[in-house]
Structure formats: structure tokens, C-alpha cells
Amino acid sequence: MEMTATIREQMEEFLHKNEMTINRFAEISGVNSGTLSNILNGNRPISMQQLDRITLGMGLEEGCFYELYIDECIFHATPDWRRLGPFLHRCAELGKLNCLDKAVRMTMDNISYSPLLFETAELFFKEGKHEAAVLLYKSVAESERFQHSERLALCQYRLFVLELTDDQDANLQAAVYFEPYVDRLDEMYQLDALVKLINVNLSLDRWDKMEYLAERLENKGIAQYKQLKNDFKNQEFPKQPIIFYILYAYLIQADVSREQEDYEKGLYYISLYSDPDWINEPDPQERKIMTQFKEWAEANRYIYQLMAGQADVLIDYVEYVAKREDEIFLALCNILIAANRYNLDIDDILERFQNYLILKEQKSHLGKISEQVTLDRFTRLQTELAIYNFSREQFDRGIDYLLESLTYSIRINSVKGMLRCMGLFEEFRHFSSYEQQQKYKKLVSEVHKRNEKKIGLSVGYL
């Protein structure tokens, strides 16, 4: 059936072609015959429920009339949320996102719809209909871009979270765009927003930015803990008790200090999240958080000593993390970095934990570790394994690890990772096999393709 005529015309054609009365079609579709008569005569708009029943009664695919419905019952009719709201829900359910987007854009001139669209977006977000939610959040954000409202800030926060991917460059752009909205968010969202910004920058090794964000997180967390400790109980946000954010801020500042090789300062921050004696009467969840951070503090003290060249702590560190499975993957990353820095023999450790040298979801007692952070760590792990094997003159295995690291560097669009891998391969190229060189050539071609997509020329320069 050609889909160029109106819905009413196609209903009339169907009845005529099948020699069917309105009463008979009412029995088949479940729509009252009087209602059908008024619809066919143009005296009554079609509701979503009626449209779906009519479509089913005509033996057509669900949603096949939705494009026409937008024009006939939304755009050219008097705007009515009783039709638009259910239409958006059905589009989300059926995955007809083009129809959803078109309908929303046609109604955005009516600013009064903005709160209703936002509420629908929030419902889609909670139901896991994220693609549909993104379209609504973008429309609301566009309509309120000059309002400086909390609703605008929350739209931008949701978009930031939902649009994070494996692509580090895209994530950086998303983080830079979203960061100015943090202070406009309701206080209960600010802490989680800062943690997510920190994690994006952590995956990018942007240590100065991490330090700045961690200081903001610390200050906001302490202020909220003093004033609002019990105000957020049983709410969606923050997702953790407030003490988590304060301790996390200390942990990040300790990591920054370690990266700067300021171990004394780093140990100071470790003491802050290891023994937080300022926490009054912790509840069970808070005690769980305190226990986790205390474990992290002990592990990080080992890391600090190891990175400072104290190889004698390696055995104790390994035995410590061996009892804590969630810590093993990160420990292997750190041990490999130290081994390559100080020429340590860790063959027995790698053999013992070889099942952890793979990419898989990482978690702690407090929840899932950021996927972006895990991917970046795994990519670095493969590079360190390559370097370690080169130092042991295991060149074939080392190059395999290096090609794996380059593969994942391309996947996450890590420029630093790609450059590091390509530099190392050229250094050890003469040890590579023909097959490895062909794989490398193919990967480099992919790097060039990605680079070409980013290059563009603008007019107007002298």
C-alpha cells in the first residue's frame, strides 16, 4: 500500500478494498464504530491508542503511520500533550527515533512543552531508553540555552554521561563542554558530576585538571557534609554517601602527587583517606566505604614505595593484592611500570596472575570502575608488557603485545597511546616477522584514516 495518502484516506481505501463496514472494522480493531465514523469524517483527531489499534486492524506493521501522524495530528493540529506525550512513548518503545525527533522539533516553538519534554526524558533515562532520552535532552537544552536554569544544567549533565564512549578525544570534548554547567546543577548532582569529570580526565592522564577538579570535589563535599549530611538520604543522588566524595578527592590528590613524584605530599593525602577520624557515627554504608578506602590506602603505600625504587616491598605488595581479587589488575599495571623502570624480574608474578592480563570489567566493593579508565589502563598494560618482553629479548611476544596495545589505542582514540606504540614498533621493527609488519601496516593505515577525518581547512585566514 502506498504511504502517500492521509491516514483517513488509507482507512477508507482499506474498507472499500475489503468491502468492510465500519461496524465490522470496529470489531476487528477494537475502536468504537462511532469513533471510527468521526475519524473518517474528519470530526475527531486520532489518539495514539486508536492509531495503533487501527494499524493492527489493517494488518500493517506497528508504527507505519507515525510519519503521517506527525503531520496530520501534531504539526497541523492544535498542539495537545495528550497526543504528543503518548506518541513519544510509543516511538521510544518501537525504536522509531526519527519520528520522535521530528515530532519534538516541530513542537519546540512552544516553550511550555519544555518541562513536559524534560520529565519524559527523565523517565526514558530511568527506563534505559537512552537514545530516546538523548534526543529529548538535546531539544530541551536547545530551547533553554539562554535560561541558565537547573533544568538546562541537568540536561547537559545527562547528555555528558550518556554520550561517553571509548573515544578519548570525544570524551575530552564532552567533558570540556559540560564542565561549566557543574555549578548550575542542584547540589545533590554536583558531587557525582565532578567524579565523572575526574574519571574522564584520569583516563586521559590530565593530571593538572584532575588536581583542580579534586580540590573542587573536596571543598563541595566537606561543605555538604557539614551542612546537609542527612538531607540526601533515600534520594537518587548523590549515588554514594557524602564521605565517599571527600575521600575520593583525597585519593585523586594523592595520585596526582605521586605522578609529580611528591611522595611526601602523596602520603599526607593517603593518611587523610586512610584514617578519616572526622566521620561521626558512621552508618553501615559509610563503614563499608571507609574500609574500602583503608584497603586502597595500604595498597597505594606499597605502590609509592615501589615507584620510588624500593623493590623489597614487591613480595609484600603481591601477597596483599593476591587476597583482594579486585585489586590484581591495577596492581599488575603498577608492577610492570616499576619493573620496566628499575629492571626487575617479575616473570613469576606474571605467570601467577596471567589470567588477569586480559580486558574485563573492573570493580571494587563500591561498584564498577569507569569503563574509560579500565580501557586506558589495559592499553597501558599491553605497552608495559611489550617493553618488559623486549628487555628480556622476547621480541616476538613483545611485538604481539605492542600490536595489541596499538589496536586498543586506536579503539579508544588515544593519541598518546598510538604515538607510544608506533615509536616502539619502529625501534624494534627489525625483530618483527612479516605477519607482524603487515598487521602493523594495517593498523597504521587506520591511524591515518582517523587523522584525515579530523583535518579540515577553514576559509578566512590571511
GROMACS .gro file of C-alpha atoms in nm, residues 209-450:
model
  242
  209LYS     CA    1   4.289   1.917   3.555
  210MET     CA    2   4.237   1.620   3.788
  211GLU     CA    3   4.400   1.812   4.073
  212TYR     CA    4   4.178   2.114   4.010
  213LEU     CA    5   3.861   1.903   3.996
  214ALA     CA    6   3.962   1.703   4.304
  215GLU     CA    7   4.005   2.023   4.503
  216ARG     CA    8   3.658   2.134   4.395
  217LEU     CA    9   3.518   1.794   4.491
  218GLU     CA   10   3.686   1.812   4.831
  219ASN     CA   11   3.553   2.161   4.904
  220LYS     CA   12   3.198   2.088   4.789
  221GLY     CA   13   3.196   1.754   4.970
  222ILE     CA   14   3.310   1.899   5.301
  223ALA     CA   15   3.057   2.183   5.276
  224GLN     CA   16   2.773   1.944   5.207
  225TYR     CA   17   2.886   1.704   5.479
  226LYS     CA   18   2.882   1.979   5.739
  227GLN     CA   19   2.550   2.128   5.634
  228LEU     CA   20   2.349   1.860   5.459
  229LYS     CA   21   2.472   1.523   5.583
  230ASN     CA   22   2.125   1.373   5.617
  231ASP     CA   23   1.939   1.573   5.353
  232PHE     CA   24   2.007   1.335   5.064
  233LYS     CA   25   1.908   1.011   5.236
  234ASN     CA   26   1.699   0.778   5.018
  235GLN     CA   27   1.739   1.001   4.710
  236GLU     CA   28   1.875   0.904   4.370
  237PHE     CA   29   2.169   1.143   4.403
  238PRO     CA   30   2.430   1.157   4.527
  239LYS     CA   31   2.478   0.789   4.450
  240GLN     CA   32   2.716   0.746   4.744
  241PRO     CA   33   2.719   0.886   5.099
  242ILE     CA   34   2.891   1.224   5.101
  243ILE     CA   35   3.201   1.090   5.274
  244PHE     CA   36   3.279   0.889   4.959
  245TYR     CA   37   3.332   1.205   4.756
  246ILE     CA   38   3.558   1.364   5.016
  247LEU     CA   39   3.772   1.052   5.044
  248TYR     CA   40   3.780   1.013   4.666
  249ALA     CA   41   3.904   1.371   4.636
  250TYR     CA   42   4.190   1.287   4.874
  251LEU     CA   43   4.270   0.969   4.678
  252ILE     CA   44   4.291   1.161   4.348
  253GLN     CA   45   4.508   1.431   4.503
  254ALA     CA   46   4.736   1.159   4.636
  255ASP     CA   47   4.761   1.007   4.287
  256VAL     CA   48   4.845   1.348   4.140
  257SER     CA   49   5.119   1.393   4.399
  258ARG     CA   50   5.261   1.052   4.315
  259GLU     CA   51   5.261   1.140   3.945
  260GLN     CA   52   5.450   1.459   4.035
  261GLU     CA   53   5.690   1.242   4.242
  262ASP     CA   54   5.599   1.442   4.552
  263TYR     CA   55   5.574   1.131   4.769
  264GLU     CA   56   5.561   1.319   5.098
  265LYS     CA   57   5.254   1.510   4.987
  266GLY     CA   58   5.106   1.192   4.846
  267LEU     CA   59   5.149   1.009   5.176
  268TYR     CA   60   4.979   1.302   5.351
  269TYR     CA   61   4.670   1.263   5.133
  270ILE     CA   62   4.678   0.886   5.183
  271SER     CA   63   4.660   0.944   5.558
  272LEU     CA   64   4.352   1.162   5.503
  273TYR     CA   65   4.153   0.887   5.332
  274SER     CA   66   4.304   0.602   5.531
  275ASP     CA   67   4.202   0.723   5.878
  276PRO     CA   68   3.920   0.980   5.847
  277ASP     CA   69   3.861   1.041   6.218
  278TRP     CA   70   3.627   1.331   6.136
  279ILE     CA   71   3.345   1.098   6.035
  280ASN     CA   72   3.090   1.097   6.315
  281GLU     CA   73   2.886   0.786   6.394
  282PRO     CA   74   2.921   0.620   6.051
  283ASP     CA   75   2.630   0.409   5.933
  284PRO     CA   76   2.687   0.063   5.772
  285GLN     CA   77   2.729   0.203   5.420
  286GLU     CA   78   2.976   0.464   5.542
  287ARG     CA   79   3.173   0.198   5.729
  288LYS     CA   80   3.191  -0.005   5.407
  289ILE     CA   81   3.330   0.298   5.225
  290MET     CA   82   3.584   0.362   5.499
  291THR     CA   83   3.701   0.000   5.484
  292GLN     CA   84   3.747   0.017   5.106
  293PHE     CA   85   3.948   0.339   5.121
  294LYS     CA   86   4.162   0.199   5.401
  295GLU     CA   87   4.245  -0.101   5.177
  296TRP     CA   88   4.323   0.131   4.887
  297ALA     CA   89   4.547   0.336   5.116
  298GLU     CA   90   4.750   0.032   5.216
  299ALA     CA   91   4.788  -0.078   4.853
  300ASN     CA   92   4.889   0.273   4.748
  301ARG     CA   93   5.157   0.292   5.014
  302TYR     CA   94   5.312  -0.016   4.855
  303ILE     CA   95   5.285   0.147   4.512
  304TYR     CA   96   5.456   0.464   4.634
  305GLN     CA   97   5.745   0.264   4.776
  306LEU     CA   98   5.769   0.054   4.461
  307MET     CA   99   5.770   0.355   4.230
  308ALA     CA  100   6.039   0.514   4.446
  309GLY     CA  101   6.261   0.213   4.377
  310GLN     CA  102   6.211   0.012   4.697
  311ALA     CA  103   6.194  -0.328   4.527
  312ASP     CA  104   6.196  -0.512   4.860
  313VAL     CA  105   5.825  -0.430   4.909
  314LEU     CA  106   5.727  -0.616   4.591
  315ILE     CA  107   5.669  -0.952   4.762
  316ASP     CA  108   5.453  -0.797   5.034
  317TYR     CA  109   5.257  -0.597   4.776
  318VAL     CA  110   5.188  -0.906   4.566
  319GLU     CA  111   5.069  -1.106   4.865
  320TYR     CA  112   4.848  -0.817   4.974
  321VAL     CA  113   4.665  -0.787   4.642
  322ALA     CA  114   4.653  -1.166   4.592
  323LYS     CA  115   4.392  -1.175   4.870
  324ARG     CA  116   4.193  -0.897   4.703
  325GLU     CA  117   4.097  -1.005   4.353
  326ASP     CA  118   3.956  -0.666   4.256
  327GLU     CA  119   4.300  -0.511   4.307
  328ILE     CA  120   4.507  -0.754   4.098
  329PHE     CA  121   4.460  -0.598   3.753
  330LEU     CA  122   4.566  -0.249   3.865
  331ALA     CA  123   4.849  -0.396   4.070
  332LEU     CA  124   4.988  -0.569   3.761
  333CYS     CA  125   4.986  -0.237   3.576
  334ASN     CA  126   5.186  -0.074   3.854
  335ILE     CA  127   5.424  -0.366   3.898
  336LEU     CA  128   5.504  -0.369   3.527
  337ILE     CA  129   5.575   0.006   3.524
  338ALA     CA  130   5.810  -0.037   3.821
  339ALA     CA  131   5.972  -0.346   3.668
  340ASN     CA  132   6.047  -0.159   3.347
  341ARG     CA  133   6.172   0.144   3.535
  342TYR     CA  134   6.407  -0.049   3.765
  343ASN     CA  135   6.475  -0.361   3.556
  344LEU     CA  136   6.303  -0.602   3.796
  345ASP     CA  137   6.242  -0.970   3.717
  346ILE     CA  138   5.870  -1.038   3.759
  347ASP     CA  139   5.833  -1.348   3.542
  348ASP     CA  140   5.692  -1.549   3.832
  349ILE     CA  141   5.437  -1.278   3.912
  350LEU     CA  142   5.317  -1.260   3.551
  351GLU     CA  143   5.285  -1.636   3.535
  352ARG     CA  144   5.098  -1.648   3.865
  353PHE     CA  145   4.845  -1.383   3.755
  354GLN     CA  146   4.831  -1.447   3.379
  355ASN     CA  147   4.452  -1.486   3.394
  356TYR     CA  148   4.427  -1.119   3.498
  357LEU     CA  149   4.621  -0.986   3.199
  358ILE     CA  150   4.300  -0.957   2.996
  359LEU     CA  151   4.041  -0.689   2.940
  360LYS     CA  152   3.733  -0.733   3.153
  361GLU     CA  153   3.506  -0.521   3.368
  362GLN     CA  154   3.680  -0.399   3.681
  363LYS     CA  155   3.503  -0.331   4.007
  364SER     CA  156   3.559  -0.258   4.373
  365HIS     CA  157   3.349  -0.313   4.684
  366LEU     CA  158   3.181   0.017   4.600
  367GLY     CA  159   3.084  -0.056   4.241
  368LYS     CA  160   3.205  -0.070   3.881
  369ILE     CA  161   3.524   0.108   3.782
  370SER     CA  162   3.481   0.360   3.499
  371GLU     CA  163   3.497   0.180   3.163
  372GLN     CA  164   3.704   0.464   3.018
  373VAL     CA  165   3.963   0.427   3.297
  374THR     CA  166   3.973   0.048   3.259
  375LEU     CA  167   4.030   0.068   2.882
  376ASP     CA  168   4.310   0.320   2.925
  377ARG     CA  169   4.477   0.106   3.191
  378PHE     CA  170   4.452  -0.206   2.977
  379THR     CA  171   4.607  -0.025   2.682
  380ARG     CA  172   4.895   0.089   2.904
  381LEU     CA  173   4.928  -0.263   3.047
  382GLN     CA  174   4.984  -0.407   2.699
  383THR     CA  175   5.253  -0.150   2.625
  384GLU     CA  176   5.433  -0.223   2.952
  385LEU     CA  177   5.416  -0.596   2.877
  386ALA     CA  178   5.575  -0.525   2.540
  387ILE     CA  179   5.856  -0.322   2.697
  388TYR     CA  180   5.914  -0.588   2.962
  389ASN     CA  181   5.943  -0.862   2.699
  390PHE     CA  182   6.180  -0.650   2.489
  391SER     CA  183   6.406  -0.615   2.792
  392ARG     CA  184   6.403  -0.996   2.822
  393GLU     CA  185   6.479  -1.030   2.449
  394GLN     CA  186   6.139  -1.196   2.396
  395PHE     CA  187   6.088  -0.985   2.087
  396ASP     CA  188   5.816  -1.184   1.912
  397ARG     CA  189   5.594  -1.185   2.220
  398GLY     CA  190   5.674  -0.821   2.292
  399ILE     CA  191   5.570  -0.710   1.945
  400ASP     CA  192   5.244  -0.904   1.979
  401TYR     CA  193   5.169  -0.713   2.299
  402LEU     CA  194   5.266  -0.388   2.128
  403LEU     CA  195   5.029  -0.451   1.836
  404GLU     CA  196   4.754  -0.533   2.084
  405SER     CA  197   4.818  -0.204   2.261
  406LEU     CA  198   4.810  -0.016   1.931
  407THR     CA  199   4.481  -0.186   1.842
  408TYR     CA  200   4.322  -0.065   2.166
  409SER     CA  201   4.484   0.279   2.139
  410ILE     CA  202   4.306   0.317   1.805
  411ARG     CA  203   3.982   0.187   1.953
  412ILE     CA  204   3.983   0.448   2.230
  413ASN     CA  205   4.136   0.714   2.003
  414SER     CA  206   4.430   0.765   2.239
  415VAL     CA  207   4.681   0.983   2.059
  416LYS     CA  208   4.947   0.933   2.327
  417GLY     CA  209   4.893   0.557   2.310
  418MET     CA  210   4.920   0.546   1.932
  419LEU     CA  211   5.237   0.756   1.927
  420ARG     CA  212   5.397   0.547   2.202
  421CYS     CA  213   5.321   0.220   2.024
  422MET     CA  214   5.431   0.341   1.683
  423GLY     CA  215   5.757   0.477   1.823
  424LEU     CA  216   5.834   0.147   1.998
  425PHE     CA  217   5.747  -0.059   1.691
  426GLU     CA  218   5.985   0.141   1.472
  427GLU     CA  219   6.254   0.093   1.735
  428PHE     CA  220   6.211  -0.286   1.734
  429ARG     CA  221   6.086  -0.330   1.377
  430HIS     CA  222   6.393  -0.536   1.278
  431PHE     CA  223   6.282  -0.805   1.524
  432SER     CA  224   5.929  -0.833   1.380
  433SER     CA  225   5.802  -1.102   1.146
  434TYR     CA  226   5.645  -1.041   0.807
  435GLU     CA  227   5.299  -1.113   0.952
  436GLN     CA  228   5.355  -0.866   1.235
  437GLN     CA  229   5.472  -0.600   0.990
  438GLN     CA  230   5.161  -0.650   0.780
  439LYS     CA  231   4.937  -0.618   1.084
  440TYR     CA  232   5.124  -0.304   1.188
  441LYS     CA  233   5.086  -0.159   0.839
  442LYS     CA  234   4.712  -0.216   0.852
  443LEU     CA  235   4.687  -0.053   1.196
  444VAL     CA  236   4.891   0.250   1.086
  445SER     CA  237   4.658   0.288   0.789
  446GLU     CA  238   4.369   0.306   1.035
  447VAL     CA  239   4.556   0.574   1.233
  448HIS     CA  240   4.600   0.779   0.915
  449LYS     CA  241   4.231   0.744   0.829
  450ARG     CA  242   4.133   0.872   1.171
   0.00000   0.00000   0.00000
